[in-house]
Coordinates of N, CA, C and O in Angstrom, one line a residue:
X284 N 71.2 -59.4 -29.5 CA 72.0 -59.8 -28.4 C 73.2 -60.6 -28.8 O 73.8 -61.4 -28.0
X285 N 73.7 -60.3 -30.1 CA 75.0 -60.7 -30.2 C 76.3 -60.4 -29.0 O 76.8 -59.3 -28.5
X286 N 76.7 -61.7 -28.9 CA 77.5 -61.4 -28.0 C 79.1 -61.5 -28.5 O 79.6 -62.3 -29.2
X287 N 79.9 -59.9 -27.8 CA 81.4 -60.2 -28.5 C 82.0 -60.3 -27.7 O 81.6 -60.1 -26.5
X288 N 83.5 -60.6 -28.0 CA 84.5 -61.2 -27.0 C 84.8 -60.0 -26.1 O 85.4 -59.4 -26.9
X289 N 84.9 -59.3 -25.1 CA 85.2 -58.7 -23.9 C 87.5 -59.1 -23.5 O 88.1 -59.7 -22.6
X290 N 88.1 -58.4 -24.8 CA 89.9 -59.0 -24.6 C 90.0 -58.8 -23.4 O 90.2 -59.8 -22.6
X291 N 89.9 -57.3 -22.8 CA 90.5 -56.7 -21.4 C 90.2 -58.3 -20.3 O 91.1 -59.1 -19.9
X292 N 88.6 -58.2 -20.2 CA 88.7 -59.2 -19.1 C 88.2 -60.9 -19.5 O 87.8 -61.7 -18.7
X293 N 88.5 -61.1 -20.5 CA 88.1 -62.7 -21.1 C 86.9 -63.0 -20.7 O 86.5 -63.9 -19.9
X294 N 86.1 -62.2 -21.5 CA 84.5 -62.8 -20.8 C 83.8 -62.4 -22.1 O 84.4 -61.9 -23.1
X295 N 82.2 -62.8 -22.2 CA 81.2 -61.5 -23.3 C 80.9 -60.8 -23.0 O 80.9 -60.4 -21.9
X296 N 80.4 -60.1 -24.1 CA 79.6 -58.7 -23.5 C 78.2 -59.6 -24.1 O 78.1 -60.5 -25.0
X297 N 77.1 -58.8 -23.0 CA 76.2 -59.5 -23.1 C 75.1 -58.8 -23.0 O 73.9 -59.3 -22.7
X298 N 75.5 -57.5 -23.2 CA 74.0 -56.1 -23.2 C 73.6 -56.1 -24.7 O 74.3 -56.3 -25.8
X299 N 72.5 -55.8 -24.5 CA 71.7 -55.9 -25.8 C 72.1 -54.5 -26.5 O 73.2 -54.5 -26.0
X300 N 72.0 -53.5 -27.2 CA 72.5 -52.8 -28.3 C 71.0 -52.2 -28.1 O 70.5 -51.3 -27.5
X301 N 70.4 -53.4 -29.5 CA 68.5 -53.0 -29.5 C 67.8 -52.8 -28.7 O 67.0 -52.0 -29.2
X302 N 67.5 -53.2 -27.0 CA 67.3 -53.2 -26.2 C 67.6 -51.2 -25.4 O 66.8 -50.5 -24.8
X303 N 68.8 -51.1 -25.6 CA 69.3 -50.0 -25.1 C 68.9 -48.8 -26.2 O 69.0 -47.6 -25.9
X304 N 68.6 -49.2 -27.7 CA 68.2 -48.5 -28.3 C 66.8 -48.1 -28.4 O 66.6 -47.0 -28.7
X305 N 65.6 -49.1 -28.0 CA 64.8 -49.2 -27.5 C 64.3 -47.8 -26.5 O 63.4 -47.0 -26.7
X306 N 65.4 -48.1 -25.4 CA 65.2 -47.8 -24.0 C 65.2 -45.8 -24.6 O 64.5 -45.0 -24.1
X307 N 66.3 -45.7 -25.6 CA 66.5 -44.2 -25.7 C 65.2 -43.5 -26.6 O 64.5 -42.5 -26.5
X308 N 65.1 -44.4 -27.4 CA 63.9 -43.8 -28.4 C 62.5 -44.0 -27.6 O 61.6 -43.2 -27.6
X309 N 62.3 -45.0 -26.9 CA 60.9 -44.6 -25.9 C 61.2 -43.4 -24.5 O 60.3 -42.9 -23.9
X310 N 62.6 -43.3 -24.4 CA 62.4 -42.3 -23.5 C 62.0 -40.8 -24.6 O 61.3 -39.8 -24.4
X311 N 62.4 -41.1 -25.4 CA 62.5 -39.3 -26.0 C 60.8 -40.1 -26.5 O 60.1 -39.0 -26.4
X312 N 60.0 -40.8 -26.9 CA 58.6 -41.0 -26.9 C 57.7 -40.6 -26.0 O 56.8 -39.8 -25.9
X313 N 58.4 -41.6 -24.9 CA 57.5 -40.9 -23.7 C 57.2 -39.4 -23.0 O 56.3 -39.2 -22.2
X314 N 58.2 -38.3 -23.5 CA 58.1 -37.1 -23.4 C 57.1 -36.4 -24.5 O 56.1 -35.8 -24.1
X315 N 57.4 -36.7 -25.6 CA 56.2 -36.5 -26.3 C 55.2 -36.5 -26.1 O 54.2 -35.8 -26.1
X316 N 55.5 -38.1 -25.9 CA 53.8 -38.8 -25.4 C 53.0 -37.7 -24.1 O 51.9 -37.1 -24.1
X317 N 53.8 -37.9 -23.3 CA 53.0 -37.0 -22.2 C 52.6 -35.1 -22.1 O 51.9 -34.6 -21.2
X318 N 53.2 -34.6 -23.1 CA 52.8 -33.3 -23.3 C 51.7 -33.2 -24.0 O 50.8 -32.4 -23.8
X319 N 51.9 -34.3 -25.1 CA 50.8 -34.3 -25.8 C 49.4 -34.9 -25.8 O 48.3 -34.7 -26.4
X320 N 49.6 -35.8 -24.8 CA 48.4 -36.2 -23.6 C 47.8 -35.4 -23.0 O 46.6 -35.0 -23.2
X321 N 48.8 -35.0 -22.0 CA 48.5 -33.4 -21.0 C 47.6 -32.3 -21.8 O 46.7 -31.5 -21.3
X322 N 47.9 -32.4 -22.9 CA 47.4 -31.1 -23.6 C 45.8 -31.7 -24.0 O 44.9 -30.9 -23.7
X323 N 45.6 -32.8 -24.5 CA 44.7 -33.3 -25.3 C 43.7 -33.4 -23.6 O 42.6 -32.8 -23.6
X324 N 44.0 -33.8 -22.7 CA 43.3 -33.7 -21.0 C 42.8 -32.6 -21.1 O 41.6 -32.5 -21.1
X325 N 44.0 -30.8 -21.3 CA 43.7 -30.0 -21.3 C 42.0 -29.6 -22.5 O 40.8 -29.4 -22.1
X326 N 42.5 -29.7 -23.6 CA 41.3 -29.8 -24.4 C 39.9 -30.7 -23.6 O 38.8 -30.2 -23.3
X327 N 40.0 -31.3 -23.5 CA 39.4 -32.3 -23.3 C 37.8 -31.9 -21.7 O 36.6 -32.0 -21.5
X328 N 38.8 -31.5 -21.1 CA 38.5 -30.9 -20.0 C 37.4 -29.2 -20.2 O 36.3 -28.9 -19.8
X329 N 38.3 -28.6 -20.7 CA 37.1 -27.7 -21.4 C 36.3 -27.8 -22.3 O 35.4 -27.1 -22.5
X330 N 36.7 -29.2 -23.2 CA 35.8 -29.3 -24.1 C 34.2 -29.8 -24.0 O 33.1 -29.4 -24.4
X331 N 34.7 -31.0 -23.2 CA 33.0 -32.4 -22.7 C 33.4 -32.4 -21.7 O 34.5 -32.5 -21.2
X332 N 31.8 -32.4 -21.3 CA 31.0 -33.1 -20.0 C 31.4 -34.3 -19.8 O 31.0 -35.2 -20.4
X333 N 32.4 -34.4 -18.5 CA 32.5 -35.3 -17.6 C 31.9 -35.4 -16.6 O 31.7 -34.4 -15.8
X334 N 31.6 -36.9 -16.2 CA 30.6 -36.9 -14.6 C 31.9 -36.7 -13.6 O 33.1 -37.1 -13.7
X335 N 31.2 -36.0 -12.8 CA 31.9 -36.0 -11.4 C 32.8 -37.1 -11.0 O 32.5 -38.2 -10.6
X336 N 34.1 -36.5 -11.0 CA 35.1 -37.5 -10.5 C 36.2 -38.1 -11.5 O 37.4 -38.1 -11.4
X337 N 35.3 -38.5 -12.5 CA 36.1 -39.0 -13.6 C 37.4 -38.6 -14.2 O 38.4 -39.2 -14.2
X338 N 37.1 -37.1 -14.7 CA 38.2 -36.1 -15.1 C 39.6 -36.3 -14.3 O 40.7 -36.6 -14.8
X339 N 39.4 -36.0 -13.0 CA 40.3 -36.1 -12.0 C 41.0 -37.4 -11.9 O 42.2 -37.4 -11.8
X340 N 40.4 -38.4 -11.9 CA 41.1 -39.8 -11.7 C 42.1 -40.3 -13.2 O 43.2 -40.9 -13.1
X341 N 41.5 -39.9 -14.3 CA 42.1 -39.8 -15.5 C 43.1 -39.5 -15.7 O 44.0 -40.1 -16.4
X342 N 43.1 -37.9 -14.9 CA 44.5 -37.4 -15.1 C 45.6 -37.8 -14.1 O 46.8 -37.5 -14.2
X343 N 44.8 -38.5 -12.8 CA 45.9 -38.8 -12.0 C 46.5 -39.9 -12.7 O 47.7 -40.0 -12.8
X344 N 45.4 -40.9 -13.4 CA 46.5 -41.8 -14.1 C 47.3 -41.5 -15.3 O 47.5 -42.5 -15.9
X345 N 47.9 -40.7 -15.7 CA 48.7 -40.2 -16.4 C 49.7 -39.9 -15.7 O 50.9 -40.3 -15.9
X346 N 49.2 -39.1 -14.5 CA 50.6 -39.1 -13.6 C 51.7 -39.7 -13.2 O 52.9 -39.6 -13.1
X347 N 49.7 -41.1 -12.9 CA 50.7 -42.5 -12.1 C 51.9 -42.9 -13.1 O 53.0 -43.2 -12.7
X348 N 51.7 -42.9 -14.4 CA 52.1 -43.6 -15.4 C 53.5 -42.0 -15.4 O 54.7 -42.2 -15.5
X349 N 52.9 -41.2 -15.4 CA 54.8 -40.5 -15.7 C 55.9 -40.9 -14.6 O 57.1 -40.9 -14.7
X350 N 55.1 -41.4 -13.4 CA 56.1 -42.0 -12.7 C 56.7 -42.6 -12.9 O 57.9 -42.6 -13.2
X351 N 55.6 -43.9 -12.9 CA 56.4 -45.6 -13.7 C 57.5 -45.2 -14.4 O 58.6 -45.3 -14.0
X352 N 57.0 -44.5 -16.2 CA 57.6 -44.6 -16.7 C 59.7 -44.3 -16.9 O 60.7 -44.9 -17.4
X353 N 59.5 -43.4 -16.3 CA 61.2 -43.1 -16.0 C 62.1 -44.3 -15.6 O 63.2 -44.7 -16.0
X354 N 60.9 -44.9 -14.2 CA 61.7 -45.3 -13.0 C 61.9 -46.9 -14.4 O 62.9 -47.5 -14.6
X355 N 60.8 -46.9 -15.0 CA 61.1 -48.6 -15.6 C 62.0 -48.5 -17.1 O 62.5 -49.5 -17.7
X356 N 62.1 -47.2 -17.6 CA 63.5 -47.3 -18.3 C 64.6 -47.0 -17.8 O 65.6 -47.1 -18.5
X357 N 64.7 -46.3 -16.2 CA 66.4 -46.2 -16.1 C 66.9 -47.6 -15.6 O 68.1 -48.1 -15.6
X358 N 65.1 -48.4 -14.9 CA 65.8 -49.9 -14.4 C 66.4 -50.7 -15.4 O 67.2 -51.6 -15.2
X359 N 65.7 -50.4 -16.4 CA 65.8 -51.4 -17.5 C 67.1 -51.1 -18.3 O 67.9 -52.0 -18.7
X360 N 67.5 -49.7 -18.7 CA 68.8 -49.7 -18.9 C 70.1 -49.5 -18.3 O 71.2 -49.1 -18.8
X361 N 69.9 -49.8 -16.7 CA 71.1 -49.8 -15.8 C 71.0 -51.0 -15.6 O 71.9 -51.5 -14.9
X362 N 69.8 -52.1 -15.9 CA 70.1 -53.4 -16.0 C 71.0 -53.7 -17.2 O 72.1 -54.0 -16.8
X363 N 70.9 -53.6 -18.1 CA 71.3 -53.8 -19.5 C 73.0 -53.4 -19.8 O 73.9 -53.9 -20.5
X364 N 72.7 -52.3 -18.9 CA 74.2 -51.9 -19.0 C 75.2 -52.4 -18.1 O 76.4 -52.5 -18.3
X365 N 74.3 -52.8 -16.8 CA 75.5 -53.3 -15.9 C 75.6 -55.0 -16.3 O 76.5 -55.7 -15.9
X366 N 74.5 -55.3 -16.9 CA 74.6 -56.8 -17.0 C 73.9 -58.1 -15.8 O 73.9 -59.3 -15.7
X367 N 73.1 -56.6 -14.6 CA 72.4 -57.5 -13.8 C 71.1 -57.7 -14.1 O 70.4 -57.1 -14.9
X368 N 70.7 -59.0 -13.3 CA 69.5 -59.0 -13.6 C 68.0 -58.3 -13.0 O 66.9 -58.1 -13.5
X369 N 68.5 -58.2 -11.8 CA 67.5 -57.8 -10.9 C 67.1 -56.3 -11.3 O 66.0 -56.0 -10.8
X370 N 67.7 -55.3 -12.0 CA 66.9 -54.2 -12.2 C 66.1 -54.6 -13.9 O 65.1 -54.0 -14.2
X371 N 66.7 -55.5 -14.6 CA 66.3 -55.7 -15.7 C 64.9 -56.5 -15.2 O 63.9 -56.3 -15.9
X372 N 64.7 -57.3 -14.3 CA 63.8 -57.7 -13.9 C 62.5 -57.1 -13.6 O 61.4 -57.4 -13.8
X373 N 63.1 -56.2 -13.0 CA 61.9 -54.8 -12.4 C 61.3 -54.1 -13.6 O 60.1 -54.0 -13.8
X374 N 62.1 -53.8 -14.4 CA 61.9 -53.2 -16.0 C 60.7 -53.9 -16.4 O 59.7 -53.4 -16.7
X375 N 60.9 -55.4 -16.3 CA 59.8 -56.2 -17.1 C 58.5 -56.0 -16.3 O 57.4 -55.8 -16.9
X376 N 58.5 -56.1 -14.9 CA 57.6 -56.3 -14.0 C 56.6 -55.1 -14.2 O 55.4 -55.2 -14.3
X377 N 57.4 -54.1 -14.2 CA 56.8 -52.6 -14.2 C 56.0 -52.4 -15.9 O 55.2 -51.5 -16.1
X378 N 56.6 -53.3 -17.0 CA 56.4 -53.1 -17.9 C 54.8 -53.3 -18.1 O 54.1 -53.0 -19.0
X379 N 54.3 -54.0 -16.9 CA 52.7 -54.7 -17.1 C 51.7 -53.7 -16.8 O 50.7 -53.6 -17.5
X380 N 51.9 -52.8 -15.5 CA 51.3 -52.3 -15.3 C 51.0 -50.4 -16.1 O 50.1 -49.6 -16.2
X381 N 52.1 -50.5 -16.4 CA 52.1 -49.3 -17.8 C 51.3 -49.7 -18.8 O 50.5 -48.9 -19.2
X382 N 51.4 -51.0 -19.6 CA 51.3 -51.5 -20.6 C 49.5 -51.0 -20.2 O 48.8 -50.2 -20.7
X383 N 49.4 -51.8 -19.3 CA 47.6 -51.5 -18.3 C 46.8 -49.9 -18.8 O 45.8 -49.7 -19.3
X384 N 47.9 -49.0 -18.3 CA 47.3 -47.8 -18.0 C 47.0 -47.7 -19.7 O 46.0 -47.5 -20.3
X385 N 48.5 -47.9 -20.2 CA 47.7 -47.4 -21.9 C 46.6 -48.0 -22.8 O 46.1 -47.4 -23.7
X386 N 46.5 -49.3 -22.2 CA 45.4 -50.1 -22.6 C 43.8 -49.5 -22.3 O 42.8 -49.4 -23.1
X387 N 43.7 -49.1 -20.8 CA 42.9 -48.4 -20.4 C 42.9 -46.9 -21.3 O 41.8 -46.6 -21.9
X388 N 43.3 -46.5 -21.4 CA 43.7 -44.7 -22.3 C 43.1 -45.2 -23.4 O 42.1 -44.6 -23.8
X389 N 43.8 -46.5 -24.0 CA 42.7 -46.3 -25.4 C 41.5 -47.1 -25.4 O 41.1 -47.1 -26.5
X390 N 40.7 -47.9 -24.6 CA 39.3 -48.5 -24.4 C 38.6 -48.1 -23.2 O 37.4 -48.1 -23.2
X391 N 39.3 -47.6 -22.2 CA 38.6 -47.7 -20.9 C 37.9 -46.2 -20.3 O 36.9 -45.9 -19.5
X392 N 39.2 -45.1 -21.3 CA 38.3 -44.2 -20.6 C 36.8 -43.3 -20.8 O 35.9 -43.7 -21.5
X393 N 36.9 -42.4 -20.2 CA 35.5 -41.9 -20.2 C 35.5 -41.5 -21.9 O 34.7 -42.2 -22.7
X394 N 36.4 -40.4 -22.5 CA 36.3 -39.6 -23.9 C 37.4 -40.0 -24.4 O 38.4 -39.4 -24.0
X395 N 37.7 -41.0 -25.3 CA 38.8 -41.6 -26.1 C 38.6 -41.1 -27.3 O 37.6 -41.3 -28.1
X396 N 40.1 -39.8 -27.6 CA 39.9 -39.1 -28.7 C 41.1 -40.4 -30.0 O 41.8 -41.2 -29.5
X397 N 41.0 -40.2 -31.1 CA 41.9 -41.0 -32.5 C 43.1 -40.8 -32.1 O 44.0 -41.7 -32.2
X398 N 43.3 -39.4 -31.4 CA 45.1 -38.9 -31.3 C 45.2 -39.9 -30.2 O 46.2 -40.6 -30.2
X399 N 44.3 -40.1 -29.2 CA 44.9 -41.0 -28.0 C 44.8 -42.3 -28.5 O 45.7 -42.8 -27.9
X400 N 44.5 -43.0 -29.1 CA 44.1 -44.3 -29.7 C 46.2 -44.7 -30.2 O 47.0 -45.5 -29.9
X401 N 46.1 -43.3 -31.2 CA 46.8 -43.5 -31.7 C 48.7 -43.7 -31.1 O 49.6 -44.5 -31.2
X402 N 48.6 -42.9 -30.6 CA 49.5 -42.5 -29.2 C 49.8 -43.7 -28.6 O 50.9 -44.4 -28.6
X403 N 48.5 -44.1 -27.9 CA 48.9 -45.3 -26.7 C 49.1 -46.5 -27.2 O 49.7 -47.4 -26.6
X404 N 48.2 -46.7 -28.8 CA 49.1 -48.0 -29.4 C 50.4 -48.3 -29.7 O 51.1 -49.3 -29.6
X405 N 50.8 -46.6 -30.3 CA 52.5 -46.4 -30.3 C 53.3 -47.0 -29.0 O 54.2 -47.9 -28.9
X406 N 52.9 -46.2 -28.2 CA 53.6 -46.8 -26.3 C 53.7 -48.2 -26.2 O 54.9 -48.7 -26.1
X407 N 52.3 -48.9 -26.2 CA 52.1 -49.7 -26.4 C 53.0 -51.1 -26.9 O 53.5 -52.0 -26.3
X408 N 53.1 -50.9 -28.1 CA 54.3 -51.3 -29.4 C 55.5 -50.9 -28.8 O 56.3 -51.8 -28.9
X409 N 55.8 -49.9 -28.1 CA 57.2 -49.8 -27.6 C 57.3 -50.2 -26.5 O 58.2 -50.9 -26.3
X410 N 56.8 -50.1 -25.9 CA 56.7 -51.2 -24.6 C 56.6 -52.2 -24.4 O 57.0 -52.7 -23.3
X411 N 55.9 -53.1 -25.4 CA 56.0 -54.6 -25.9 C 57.4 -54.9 -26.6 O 57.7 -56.1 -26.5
X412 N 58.1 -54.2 -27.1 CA 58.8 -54.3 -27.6 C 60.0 -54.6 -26.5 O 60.6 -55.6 -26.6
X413 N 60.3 -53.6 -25.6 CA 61.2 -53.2 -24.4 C 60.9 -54.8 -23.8 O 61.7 -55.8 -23.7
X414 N 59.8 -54.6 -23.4 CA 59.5 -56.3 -22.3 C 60.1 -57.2 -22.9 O 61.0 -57.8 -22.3
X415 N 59.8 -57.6 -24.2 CA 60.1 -58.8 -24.6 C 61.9 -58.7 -24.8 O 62.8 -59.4 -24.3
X416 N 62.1 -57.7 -25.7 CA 63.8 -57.8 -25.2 C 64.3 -58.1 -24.2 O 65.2 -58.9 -24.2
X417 N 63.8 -57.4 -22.7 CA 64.0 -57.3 -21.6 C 64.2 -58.5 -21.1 O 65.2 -58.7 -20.4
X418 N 63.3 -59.4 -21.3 CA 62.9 -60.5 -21.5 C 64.2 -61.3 -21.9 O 64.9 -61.7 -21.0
X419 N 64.5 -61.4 -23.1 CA 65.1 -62.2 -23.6 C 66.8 -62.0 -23.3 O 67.4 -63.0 -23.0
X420 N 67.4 -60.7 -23.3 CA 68.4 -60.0 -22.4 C 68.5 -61.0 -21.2 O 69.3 -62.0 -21.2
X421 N 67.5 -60.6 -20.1 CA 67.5 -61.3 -18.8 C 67.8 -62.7 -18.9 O 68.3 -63.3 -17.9
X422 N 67.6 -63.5 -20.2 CA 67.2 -64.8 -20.4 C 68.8 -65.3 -20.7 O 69.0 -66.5 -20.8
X423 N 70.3 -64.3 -21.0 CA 71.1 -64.7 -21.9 C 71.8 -64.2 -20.5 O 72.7 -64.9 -20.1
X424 N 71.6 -63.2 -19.8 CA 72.2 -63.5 -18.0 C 72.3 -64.3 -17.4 O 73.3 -64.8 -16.8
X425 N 70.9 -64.8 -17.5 CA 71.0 -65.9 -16.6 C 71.7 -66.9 -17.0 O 72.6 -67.4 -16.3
X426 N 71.4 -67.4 -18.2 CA 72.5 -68.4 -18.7 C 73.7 -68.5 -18.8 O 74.3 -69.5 -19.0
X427 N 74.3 -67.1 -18.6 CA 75.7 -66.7 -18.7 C 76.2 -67.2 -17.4 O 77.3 -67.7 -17.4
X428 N 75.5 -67.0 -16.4 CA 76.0 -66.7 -14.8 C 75.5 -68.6 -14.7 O 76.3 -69.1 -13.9
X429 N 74.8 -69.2 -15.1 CA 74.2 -70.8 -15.0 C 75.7 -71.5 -16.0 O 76.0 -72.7 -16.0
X430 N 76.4 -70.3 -16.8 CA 77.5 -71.3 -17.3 C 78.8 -71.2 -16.5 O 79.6 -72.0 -16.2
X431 N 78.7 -69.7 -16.2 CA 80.0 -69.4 -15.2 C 80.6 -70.3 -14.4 O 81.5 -70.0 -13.6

């Protein structure tokens, strides 16, 4: 979060770099991530006996989570880029309940295969990662706008 002088309008720049680098390498993760999920469901589903219900709810949460995840890196990098706080905010907030789904993927569900273990710790790690920048980003806004 080095911050540099901004000549045109006499101010800083005050978007994070790592943060937005972050934001590109978990998007191109999260694509991965989810085909390769999808598929391992796919296996999974023909492969073992699930009770009734389970299968279904599993994969809806994958769903839920392809949603999140878009919506909480474009907030987080049109926070970052525009320098507000309020979508960087949402980024963080959204960051918990993703963080949830993958936690559940690798302990909670019904058939937790090594590839998924391995996968959702990766997410995981990038996603902890994002928050806490996100975090700290938001933390050098507000101070900016508290010195203005």
């Amino acid at each position: 979060m080095a911050a540099s002088q901004n000549s045109s309008m006499g101010r800083q720049t005050l978007t994070s770099l790592p943060l937005e680098i972050l934001y590109y390498f978990g998007g191109l993760f999260s694509v991965i991530f989810f085909i390769l999920v999808f598929f391992v469901f796919v296996y999974k589903g023909l492969e073992l006996p699930y009770p009734n219900g389970y299968y279904g709810m599993e994969l809806a949460y994958l769903f839920c989570w392809a949603i999140i995840e878009p919506v909480r890196l474009f907030l987080g990098s049109k926070g970052n880029k525009t320098e507000t706080a309020a979508p960087l905010l949402w980024m963080v907030l959204l960051t918990a309940p993703s963080i949830a789904l993958h936690v559940y993927y690798m302990l909670g569900q019904t058939y937790v295969l090594h590839i998924e273990q391995v996968l959702n710790g990766m997410a995981v790690a990038f996603q902890g990662l994002q928050g806490l920048l996100g975090i700290l980003t938001l933390v050098s806004f507000q101070n900016a706008v508290a010195l203005a």
